[in-house]
Protein backbone atom coordinates (compact mmCIF):
# COMPACT_ATOMS: atom_id res chain seq x y z
CA MET A 1 8.08 22.60 23.11
CA ASN A 2 9.76 23.46 19.81
CA GLN A 3 10.74 19.81 19.44
CA ILE A 4 7.13 18.72 19.81
CA LEU A 5 5.90 21.23 17.24
CA THR A 6 8.59 20.12 14.82
CA TYR A 7 7.61 16.47 15.31
CA LYS A 8 3.91 17.18 14.70
CA LYS A 9 4.66 19.33 11.68
CA LYS A 10 6.78 16.54 10.21
CA TYR A 11 3.90 14.09 10.72
CA ARG A 12 1.43 16.38 8.94
CA PHE A 13 3.96 16.98 6.18
CA THR A 14 4.30 13.23 5.66
CA ASN A 15 0.58 12.91 4.99
CA ASP A 16 0.54 16.06 2.87
CA LEU A 17 3.40 14.69 0.78
CA TYR A 18 1.60 11.36 0.45
CA VAL A 19 -1.51 13.08 -0.93
CA ALA A 20 0.61 15.17 -3.33
CA LEU A 21 2.43 12.08 -4.62
CA VAL A 22 -0.87 10.26 -5.13
CA VAL A 23 -2.16 13.16 -7.24
CA LEU A 24 1.13 13.26 -9.17
CA HIS A 25 0.85 9.57 -10.04
CA LEU A 26 -2.74 9.97 -11.17
CA VAL A 27 -1.41 12.54 -13.63
CA ILE A 28 1.41 10.16 -14.62
CA GLY A 29 -1.12 7.40 -15.32
CA ALA A 30 -3.04 9.75 -17.62
CA GLY A 31 0.21 10.87 -19.28
CA VAL A 32 1.19 7.27 -20.01
CA TYR A 33 -2.14 6.76 -21.79
CA PHE A 34 -2.37 10.02 -23.75
CA ILE A 35 1.27 10.84 -24.61
CA PRO A 36 3.35 8.54 -26.85
CA LEU A 37 6.68 7.45 -25.34
CA PHE A 38 5.73 8.99 -21.98
CA SER A 39 5.94 5.52 -20.45
CA ASN A 40 9.56 5.22 -21.64
CA LEU A 41 10.39 8.59 -20.09
CA TYR A 42 8.65 7.66 -16.86
CA PHE A 43 10.52 4.34 -16.71
CA THR A 44 13.90 6.00 -17.37
CA VAL A 45 13.42 8.72 -14.76
CA VAL A 46 12.31 6.23 -12.10
CA CYS A 47 15.24 3.87 -12.70
CA PHE A 48 17.92 6.56 -12.67
CA TYR A 49 16.31 8.39 -9.75
CA PHE A 50 16.35 5.44 -7.35
CA LEU A 51 19.74 4.15 -8.48
CA GLY A 52 21.20 7.63 -8.00
CA LYS A 53 19.62 7.94 -4.56
CA VAL A 54 21.05 4.58 -3.48
CA ILE A 55 24.55 5.47 -4.64
CA LEU A 56 24.70 9.12 -3.55
CA SER A 57 22.71 9.11 -0.30
CA PRO A 58 24.58 8.97 3.05
CA LYS A 59 25.19 5.51 4.47
CA ARG A 60 22.52 5.84 7.15
CA SER A 61 19.87 6.40 4.43
CA LYS A 62 20.97 3.79 1.90
CA THR A 63 18.87 0.94 3.31
CA MET A 64 15.67 2.93 2.98
CA TRP A 65 16.43 4.08 -0.55
CA VAL A 66 17.19 0.51 -1.61
CA LEU A 67 13.86 -0.63 -0.20
CA PHE A 68 12.03 2.37 -1.69
CA GLY A 69 13.44 1.66 -5.15
CA CYS A 70 12.72 -2.08 -4.97
CA ALA A 71 9.17 -1.52 -3.72
CA TYR A 72 8.39 1.03 -6.40
CA ILE A 73 9.75 -0.94 -9.35
CA ALA A 74 8.10 -4.18 -8.15
CA ALA A 75 4.68 -2.48 -7.99
CA ALA A 76 5.19 -0.72 -11.36
CA GLU A 77 6.23 -3.86 -13.26
CA SER A 78 2.89 -4.63 -14.94
CA LEU A 79 2.36 -0.98 -15.92
CA PHE A 80 5.74 -0.86 -17.66
CA ARG A 81 5.10 -4.19 -19.36
CA MET A 82 1.61 -3.36 -20.66
CA THR A 83 2.71 0.05 -21.98
CA GLY A 84 6.08 -1.04 -23.41
CA GLY A 85 7.98 1.32 -21.14
CA GLY A 86 10.57 -1.14 -19.81
CA LEU A 87 13.76 -2.28 -21.49
CA PHE A 88 12.87 -5.98 -21.53
CA TYR A 89 10.41 -8.40 -19.94
CA GLU A 90 12.44 -9.42 -16.86
CA PHE A 91 13.97 -5.98 -16.22
CA SER A 92 12.27 -5.37 -12.86
CA LYS A 93 13.81 -8.49 -11.31
CA TYR A 94 17.30 -7.55 -12.53
CA TYR A 95 16.84 -3.98 -11.32
CA ILE A 96 15.89 -5.15 -7.83
CA ILE A 97 18.89 -7.49 -7.80
CA LEU A 98 21.12 -4.56 -8.84
CA LEU A 99 19.78 -2.27 -6.08
CA VAL A 100 20.21 -4.84 -3.32
CA LEU A 101 23.72 -5.69 -4.53
CA VAL A 102 24.66 -2.01 -4.35
CA GLY A 103 23.06 -1.91 -0.91
CA MET A 104 25.05 -4.96 0.19
CA PHE A 105 28.26 -3.30 -0.99
CA PHE A 106 27.68 -0.33 1.31
CA THR A 107 25.86 -1.85 4.30
CA GLY A 108 26.63 -5.58 4.10
CA VAL A 109 24.39 -8.46 5.17
CA SER A 110 23.60 -10.13 8.47
CA ASN A 111 25.87 -12.94 9.67
CA ASN A 112 22.72 -14.95 10.43
CA SER A 113 21.45 -14.84 6.83
CA TYR A 114 23.45 -17.94 5.89
CA PRO A 115 20.28 -20.02 5.07
CA TYR A 116 19.96 -17.92 1.91
CA PHE A 117 23.54 -18.63 0.88
CA ILE A 118 22.60 -22.31 1.17
CA TYR A 119 19.50 -21.51 -0.92
CA PHE A 120 21.66 -20.15 -3.74
CA ILE A 121 23.90 -23.22 -3.66
CA LEU A 122 20.87 -25.51 -3.91
CA LEU A 123 19.81 -23.78 -7.15
CA VAL A 124 23.02 -24.78 -8.94
CA PRO A 125 22.38 -28.53 -9.60
CA ALA A 126 19.27 -27.76 -11.69
CA VAL A 127 21.37 -25.50 -13.94
CA LEU A 128 23.93 -28.26 -14.46
CA VAL A 129 21.20 -30.77 -15.31
CA ALA A 130 19.56 -28.30 -17.72
CA SER A 131 22.86 -27.86 -19.57
CA THR A 132 22.61 -31.50 -20.67
CA THR A 133 18.85 -31.88 -21.17
CA LEU A 134 17.50 -28.72 -22.85
CA GLY A 135 17.09 -29.22 -26.59
CA TYR A 136 17.77 -26.84 -29.46
CA ASP A 137 14.18 -25.55 -29.41
CA LEU A 138 14.84 -23.91 -26.03
CA ASN A 139 17.75 -21.49 -25.86
CA PHE A 140 19.79 -22.51 -22.81
CA ARG A 141 20.87 -19.03 -21.68
CA LYS A 142 17.45 -17.43 -22.11
CA SER A 143 15.63 -20.40 -20.57
CA ILE A 144 17.83 -20.44 -17.47
CA ALA A 145 17.71 -16.65 -17.08
CA PHE A 146 13.91 -16.67 -17.42
CA VAL A 147 13.22 -19.43 -14.91
CA LEU A 148 15.86 -18.44 -12.32
CA SER A 149 15.53 -14.64 -12.38
CA GLY A 150 12.62 -14.86 -9.93
CA PRO A 151 14.32 -17.20 -7.44
CA VAL A 152 17.54 -15.16 -7.59
CA CYS A 153 15.54 -11.96 -7.00
CA LEU A 154 13.95 -13.60 -3.96
CA GLY A 155 17.29 -14.81 -2.60
CA ALA A 156 18.97 -11.42 -3.08
CA SER A 157 16.05 -9.61 -1.42
CA ALA A 158 16.06 -12.04 1.51
CA LEU A 159 19.81 -11.73 2.00
CA TYR A 160 19.63 -7.96 2.04
CA CYS A 161 16.53 -7.59 4.23
CA TYR A 162 17.42 -10.21 6.81
CA ASP A 163 17.52 -8.52 10.24
CA LYS A 164 17.73 -4.99 8.78
CA LYS A 165 16.38 -2.64 11.44
CA ILE A 166 13.74 -0.13 10.38
CA THR A 167 10.86 1.50 12.23
CA GLN A 168 7.18 0.82 11.62
CA GLU A 169 6.87 4.32 10.22
CA GLN A 170 9.57 3.52 7.67
CA LEU A 171 7.81 0.27 6.74
CA LEU A 172 4.64 2.26 6.07
CA GLN A 173 6.64 4.58 3.81
CA ILE A 174 7.91 1.54 1.87
CA LEU A 175 4.31 0.40 1.43
CA ALA A 176 3.37 3.90 0.25
CA CYS A 177 6.00 3.56 -2.49
CA MET A 178 4.06 0.54 -3.74
CA THR A 179 0.82 2.49 -3.70
CA PHE A 180 1.89 5.19 -6.16
CA PRO A 181 2.60 3.12 -9.32
CA VAL A 182 -0.47 0.94 -8.62
CA LEU A 183 -2.64 4.07 -8.65
CA ALA A 184 -0.97 5.20 -11.89
CA MET A 185 -1.82 1.80 -13.40
CA MET A 186 -5.39 2.10 -12.11
CA ILE A 187 -5.90 5.42 -13.93
CA TYR A 188 -4.36 3.95 -17.09
CA LEU A 189 -6.80 1.00 -16.91
CA PHE A 190 -9.82 3.30 -16.50
CA LEU A 191 -8.73 5.28 -19.58
CA TYR A 192 -7.84 2.15 -21.58
CA ASN A 193 -11.15 0.48 -20.78
CA PRO A 194 -13.74 2.92 -19.40
CA SER A 195 -16.71 0.60 -20.01
CA ILE A 196 -16.50 -2.96 -18.70
CA LYS A 197 -19.79 -3.91 -20.35
CA ASP A 198 -18.24 -3.35 -23.80
CA VAL A 199 -15.55 -6.01 -23.26
CA LEU A 200 -17.42 -8.73 -21.38
CA GLN A 201 -16.46 -12.12 -22.81
CA GLY A 202 -17.80 -14.58 -20.28
CA THR A 203 -16.30 -15.39 -16.91
CA GLY A 204 -12.73 -16.06 -18.05
CA SER A 205 -9.82 -13.73 -17.32
CA ASN A 206 -10.36 -10.51 -19.26
CA PHE A 207 -7.35 -9.09 -21.12
CA GLU A 208 -9.14 -5.95 -22.33
CA ALA A 209 -10.09 -5.01 -18.78
CA SER A 210 -6.44 -5.60 -17.81
CA GLY A 211 -4.95 -3.06 -20.18
CA GLY A 212 -4.43 -5.64 -22.94
CA TYR A 213 -1.98 -7.50 -20.72
CA GLY A 214 -1.94 -10.63 -18.52
CA PRO A 215 -4.88 -10.42 -16.09
CA ASN A 216 -3.16 -12.65 -13.55
CA GLN A 217 -0.17 -10.34 -13.15
CA VAL A 218 -2.27 -7.17 -13.24
CA ALA A 219 -4.66 -8.52 -10.61
CA SER A 220 -1.75 -9.56 -8.38
CA LEU A 221 -0.34 -6.03 -8.27
CA LEU A 222 -3.77 -4.42 -7.96
CA GLY A 223 -4.38 -6.81 -5.08
CA LEU A 224 -1.13 -5.64 -3.52
CA GLY A 225 -2.42 -2.09 -3.90
CA MET A 226 -5.62 -3.11 -2.09
CA VAL A 227 -3.54 -4.35 0.85
CA VAL A 228 -1.28 -1.30 1.20
CA LEU A 229 -4.26 1.07 0.96
CA THR A 230 -6.05 -0.93 3.65
CA VAL A 231 -2.97 -0.74 5.89
CA ARG A 232 -2.80 3.00 5.31
CA PHE A 233 -6.51 3.31 6.07
CA PHE A 234 -6.03 1.71 9.50
CA LEU A 235 -2.59 3.03 10.47
CA LYS A 236 -1.98 6.34 8.66
CA SER A 237 -5.36 8.03 8.38
CA PRO A 238 -5.72 10.20 11.52
CA SER A 239 -8.29 12.53 9.94
CA LEU A 240 -11.65 11.86 8.32
CA PHE A 241 -10.34 13.32 5.05
CA LEU A 242 -7.47 10.82 4.91
CA LYS A 243 -9.77 7.93 5.81
CA LEU A 244 -12.15 8.78 2.98
CA PHE A 245 -9.23 9.56 0.66
CA ASN A 246 -7.62 6.14 1.15
CA LEU A 247 -10.94 4.32 1.26
CA GLY A 248 -12.02 5.88 -2.02
CA PHE A 249 -8.88 4.77 -3.82
CA LEU A 250 -9.15 1.35 -2.20
CA ALA A 251 -12.61 0.99 -3.74
CA LEU A 252 -11.36 2.07 -7.18
CA VAL A 253 -8.36 -0.27 -7.11
CA SER A 254 -10.56 -3.13 -5.87
CA PHE A 255 -13.00 -2.54 -8.72
CA ARG A 256 -10.23 -2.73 -11.33
CA ALA A 257 -8.84 -5.86 -9.69
CA LEU A 258 -12.23 -7.57 -9.71
CA VAL A 259 -13.03 -6.80 -13.35
CA THR A 260 -9.83 -8.47 -14.55
CA PHE A 261 -11.78 -11.66 -13.68
CA SER A 262 -8.52 -13.10 -12.36
CA ARG A 263 -9.33 -14.43 -8.91
CA GLY A 264 -5.84 -15.24 -7.63
CA GLY A 265 -4.70 -11.68 -6.97
CA VAL A 266 -7.96 -10.64 -5.29
CA ILE A 267 -8.24 -13.72 -3.07
CA THR A 268 -4.58 -13.32 -2.07
CA ALA A 269 -5.24 -9.68 -1.14
CA ILE A 270 -8.23 -10.66 1.01
CA MET A 271 -6.13 -13.26 2.82
CA MET A 272 -3.39 -10.69 3.44
CA ILE A 273 -5.83 -8.12 4.79
CA ILE A 274 -7.39 -10.67 7.15
CA GLY A 275 -3.93 -11.68 8.38
CA PHE A 276 -2.97 -8.05 8.98
CA LEU A 277 -6.19 -7.23 10.85
CA ILE A 278 -5.89 -10.28 13.12
CA VAL A 279 -2.34 -9.32 14.11
CA LEU A 280 -3.23 -5.64 14.50
CA TYR A 281 -6.26 -6.40 16.66
CA GLY A 282 -4.30 -8.88 18.77
CA LYS A 283 -1.55 -6.35 19.50
CA SER A 284 -3.90 -3.45 20.25
CA ARG A 285 -5.29 -2.32 23.58
CA TYR A 286 -8.97 -1.79 24.38
CA LYS A 287 -9.28 1.80 23.10
CA ARG A 288 -7.43 1.00 19.86
CA ARG A 289 -9.59 -2.09 19.34
CA GLN A 290 -12.73 0.03 19.48
CA GLN A 291 -11.27 2.29 16.80
CA ILE A 292 -10.41 -0.73 14.65
CA ILE A 293 -13.97 -2.06 14.95
CA GLY A 294 -15.36 1.34 13.94
CA SER A 295 -13.06 1.46 10.91
CA LEU A 296 -14.09 -2.10 10.01
CA PHE A 297 -17.72 -1.02 9.69
CA LEU A 298 -16.69 1.77 7.33
CA LEU A 299 -14.51 -0.66 5.35
CA GLY A 300 -17.32 -3.22 5.19
CA PHE A 301 -19.75 -0.60 3.85
CA SER A 302 -17.23 0.34 1.15
CA VAL A 303 -16.75 -3.33 0.21
CA MET A 304 -20.50 -3.85 -0.25
CA ILE A 305 -20.81 -0.78 -2.48
CA THR A 306 -17.78 -1.79 -4.56
CA TRP A 307 -19.07 -5.33 -5.04
CA SER A 308 -22.56 -4.08 -5.99
CA ILE A 309 -21.16 -1.69 -8.61
CA THR A 310 -18.88 -4.42 -9.98
CA ALA A 311 -21.78 -6.87 -10.21
CA SER A 312 -23.86 -4.27 -12.04
CA GLN A 313 -21.06 -3.35 -14.47
CA THR A 314 -20.32 -7.02 -15.25
CA GLU A 315 -24.03 -7.93 -15.51
CA GLY A 316 -23.68 -10.46 -12.70
CA MET A 317 -20.80 -12.35 -14.32
CA ILE A 318 -18.39 -11.47 -11.51
CA GLU A 319 -20.65 -13.39 -9.12
CA ASN A 320 -20.52 -16.40 -11.45
CA ARG A 321 -16.75 -16.11 -11.64
CA TYR A 322 -16.27 -16.27 -7.89
CA THR A 323 -18.80 -19.08 -7.51
CA ASN A 324 -17.03 -21.07 -10.28
CA LYS A 325 -19.83 -20.80 -12.87
CA ASN A 326 -19.75 -19.94 -16.55
CA ALA A 327 -21.59 -17.03 -18.16
CA LYS A 328 -24.84 -19.06 -18.23
CA GLY A 329 -24.63 -19.85 -14.54
CA VAL A 330 -23.61 -23.49 -14.98
CA GLU A 331 -21.02 -24.68 -12.47
CA LYS A 332 -17.64 -25.54 -13.97
CA GLU A 333 -15.98 -28.88 -13.32
CA ASP A 334 -12.46 -27.52 -12.85
CA LEU A 335 -12.10 -24.81 -10.22
CA SER A 336 -8.40 -24.31 -10.99
CA THR A 337 -8.77 -23.64 -14.77
CA GLY A 338 -6.25 -26.35 -15.64
CA ARG A 339 -3.68 -25.57 -12.97
CA VAL A 340 -4.25 -28.83 -11.08
CA ASP A 341 -3.42 -30.85 -14.22
CA LEU A 342 -0.18 -28.90 -14.63
CA PHE A 343 0.66 -29.47 -10.98
CA VAL A 344 0.06 -33.22 -11.28
CA ARG A 345 2.21 -33.49 -14.41
CA GLU A 346 5.05 -31.61 -12.77
CA PHE A 347 4.83 -33.76 -9.67
CA GLU A 348 5.05 -36.82 -11.92
CA GLY A 349 8.26 -35.30 -13.26
CA PHE A 350 9.54 -35.21 -9.67
CA LEU A 351 8.62 -38.88 -9.18
CA ARG A 352 10.49 -39.85 -12.36
CA HIS A 353 13.57 -37.79 -11.40
CA PRO A 354 13.46 -37.50 -7.59
CA PHE A 355 17.12 -36.67 -6.93
CA PHE A 356 18.23 -33.98 -9.37
CA GLY A 357 14.93 -33.25 -11.16
CA VAL A 358 14.60 -32.55 -14.88
CA GLY A 359 16.72 -29.39 -14.70
CA ALA A 360 15.87 -25.69 -14.69
CA ASN A 361 13.04 -25.03 -17.15
CA GLY A 362 13.20 -28.74 -18.03
CA MET A 363 9.43 -29.30 -17.80
CA LYS A 364 8.96 -27.13 -20.88
CA GLN A 365 11.26 -29.53 -22.73
CA VAL A 366 9.29 -32.51 -21.41
CA ARG A 367 5.96 -31.02 -22.54
CA LEU A 368 7.42 -30.13 -25.90
CA GLU A 369 8.51 -33.74 -26.44
CA GLU A 370 5.33 -35.35 -25.07
CA GLU A 371 2.65 -32.91 -26.26
CA GLY A 372 4.38 -31.02 -29.06
CA LYS A 373 3.92 -27.60 -27.45
CA ILE A 374 5.53 -25.45 -24.76
CA ILE A 375 3.36 -24.75 -21.72
CA ALA A 376 4.61 -22.51 -18.92
CA SER A 377 4.04 -23.51 -15.33
CA HIS A 378 1.65 -21.53 -13.13
CA ASN A 379 2.99 -23.03 -9.92
CA GLU A 380 6.45 -22.41 -8.50
CA VAL A 381 6.07 -25.13 -5.86
CA SER A 382 5.49 -27.94 -8.35
CA ARG A 383 8.21 -26.49 -10.57
CA LEU A 384 10.66 -26.66 -7.66
CA PHE A 385 9.85 -30.35 -7.19
CA SER A 386 9.99 -31.33 -10.85
CA GLU A 387 13.00 -29.26 -11.92
CA HIS A 388 15.13 -29.40 -8.76
CA GLY A 389 14.20 -32.80 -7.34
CA ILE A 390 15.04 -33.36 -3.67
CA PHE A 391 16.91 -30.04 -3.66
CA GLY A 392 13.62 -28.33 -4.52
CA LEU A 393 11.97 -29.84 -1.46
CA ILE A 394 14.84 -28.59 0.72
CA ILE A 395 14.57 -25.13 -0.87
CA LEU A 396 10.85 -24.94 -0.14
CA LEU A 397 11.27 -26.03 3.49
CA LEU A 398 14.10 -23.53 3.94
CA LEU A 399 12.03 -20.68 2.50
CA ILE A 400 9.06 -21.48 4.74
CA PHE A 401 10.78 -22.17 8.05
CA THR A 402 13.60 -19.58 8.00
CA PRO A 403 11.23 -16.59 8.39
CA LEU A 404 9.05 -18.52 10.87
CA VAL A 405 12.08 -19.20 13.07
CA TYR A 406 13.14 -15.56 12.75
CA ARG A 407 9.63 -14.53 13.83
CA LEU A 408 10.06 -16.32 17.16
CA GLN A 409 12.54 -13.64 18.28
CA HIS A 410 11.32 -10.61 16.33
CA LYS A 411 7.56 -10.09 16.51
CA GLY A 412 7.34 -6.40 15.70
CA ASN A 413 6.33 -6.78 12.03
CA LEU A 414 2.55 -6.38 11.86
CA LEU A 415 2.60 -7.52 8.23
CA PHE A 416 4.85 -10.56 8.67
CA TYR A 417 2.13 -13.13 7.94
CA SER A 418 0.62 -10.97 5.20
CA PHE A 419 3.97 -10.80 3.41
CA LEU A 420 4.40 -14.57 3.60
CA ILE A 421 0.83 -15.11 2.41
CA PHE A 422 1.46 -12.91 -0.64
CA TRP A 423 4.64 -14.80 -1.51
CA PHE A 424 3.23 -18.29 -1.07
CA ALA A 425 -0.20 -17.65 -2.60
CA THR A 426 1.19 -15.77 -5.60
CA ILE A 427 3.79 -18.39 -6.50
CA ASN A 428 1.00 -20.98 -6.41
CA HIS A 429 -1.24 -19.26 -8.97
CA SER A 430 1.21 -17.15 -10.99
CA ALA A 431 4.63 -18.74 -10.34
CA MET A 432 7.27 -15.97 -10.27
CA ARG A 433 6.32 -14.10 -13.41
CA ILE A 434 6.60 -10.82 -11.54
CA ALA A 435 9.24 -9.58 -9.10
CA ALA A 436 6.81 -8.71 -6.30
CA PRO A 437 6.61 -12.15 -4.58
CA GLY A 438 10.38 -12.37 -4.21
CA PHE A 439 10.77 -8.84 -2.86
CA ILE A 440 7.73 -9.03 -0.58
CA TYR A 441 9.14 -12.25 0.88
CA GLY A 442 12.27 -10.29 1.82
CA LEU A 443 10.16 -7.71 3.69
CA SER A 444 9.00 -10.43 6.10
CA LEU A 445 12.62 -10.68 7.33
CA LEU A 446 12.94 -7.04 8.39
CA HIS A 447 13.49 -6.22 12.06
CA ILE A 448 10.71 -3.74 12.83
CA THR A 449 11.21 -1.43 15.81
CA TYR A 450 8.92 1.19 17.31
CA GLU A 451 9.83 4.80 17.96
CA LYS A 452 9.49 5.84 21.56
CA LYS A 453 7.12 8.69 22.23
CA ARG A 454 8.97 11.87 22.90
CA PRO A 455 8.47 13.14 26.44
CA VAL A 456 6.87 16.53 26.90
CA PRO A 457 9.56 18.91 28.22
CA ARG A 458 8.55 20.62 31.43
CA LYS A 459 9.78 23.91 32.80
CA GLN A 460 11.78 23.59 35.97
CA LEU A 461 10.36 25.29 39.02
CA ILE A 462 12.83 27.74 40.54
CA GLU A 463 12.55 27.81 44.28
CA PRO A 464 12.84 31.24 45.86
């Protein structure tokens, strides 16, 4: 009986701690806005805290602390960038690489993760080609580091996560770690831009509503926050208070994601949520399905209210944005805002150099020579083709089919398809500007197990 009480108390404590950490990060978000250099302090404490935990924790806990640290820093990346808290632009990717390398040192990697060793080898030819093609206008070291930091972060995360056993409860804790910095960023955005009507500039991506930073990246991480709050709403909200608590923050995060006017992150989040709900419903029994349907009605009601408020605050422009119209309601010709043209040009680069490609970051050099200006790619798939040639095609096939083959034997991960959707959708509208796609891809390779319910101890009957 004591064991049961301890188990239940631990469960309640987990939710109590979650609520406390949410409140703490709301305060942190306000502190970042109101106090100069607070963002630098916050960044420093976070980095040293997780690195120290990974190094000093017992071996049995190291995997979780590595994943906690990676999840937190990936979700906090845009907040640190927009507030100047980080050391340099690509720091989050390097920090994740550092944590997983330390984790590999202590716990190793799976013998079956060899496809990702092949992946690393296939990245090398593009570097060799770039060493001979990049001109003086593009610094070789910085160009290579910039364009390959994302792929290396993905490869390191995949190597480390492959077949690592964790429970579903632990996976939900990892997702919670992503929630906290997203909520801090949400509060910062509300303080930075309390009135959306004051910064409306048509239906294009809105930098002012995104904290003065890139709307695409901000929307991607806010969209990730939408997903993890939805998962928590369905799986970790046993009481009405927790359901309303998570649903309320889901509405607030969704509002801030919508008003960035960057569609990619929001549409990706919706796709992830649909994927998660299909898998959850399919794996549930009759009674659980009825609960899911009831929660869906509550979620749907919240979505309608959030959309109505957003439409009112944006004076109807958000509706035009998602129906591909300008501020006057006239339909735009290009749904992709120029991304299709970039994709076509990069694919032409692949056709001109099909074997070895134009080299890592080589398309910037090509555009500089042909158009006189440097234009960054929005699409990692087309960049793989143009810069890596036939090796890029092999890399893409390897990245897609390795987790799908792994899924055939390990079907416990309810978020497997959602994680893959986030990776693939994000690299198609935002390349790998942020660390999240690479790390989230790694989470799809985790081996999720389920804790067995503890049996109720019974008193033995003593026969007279």
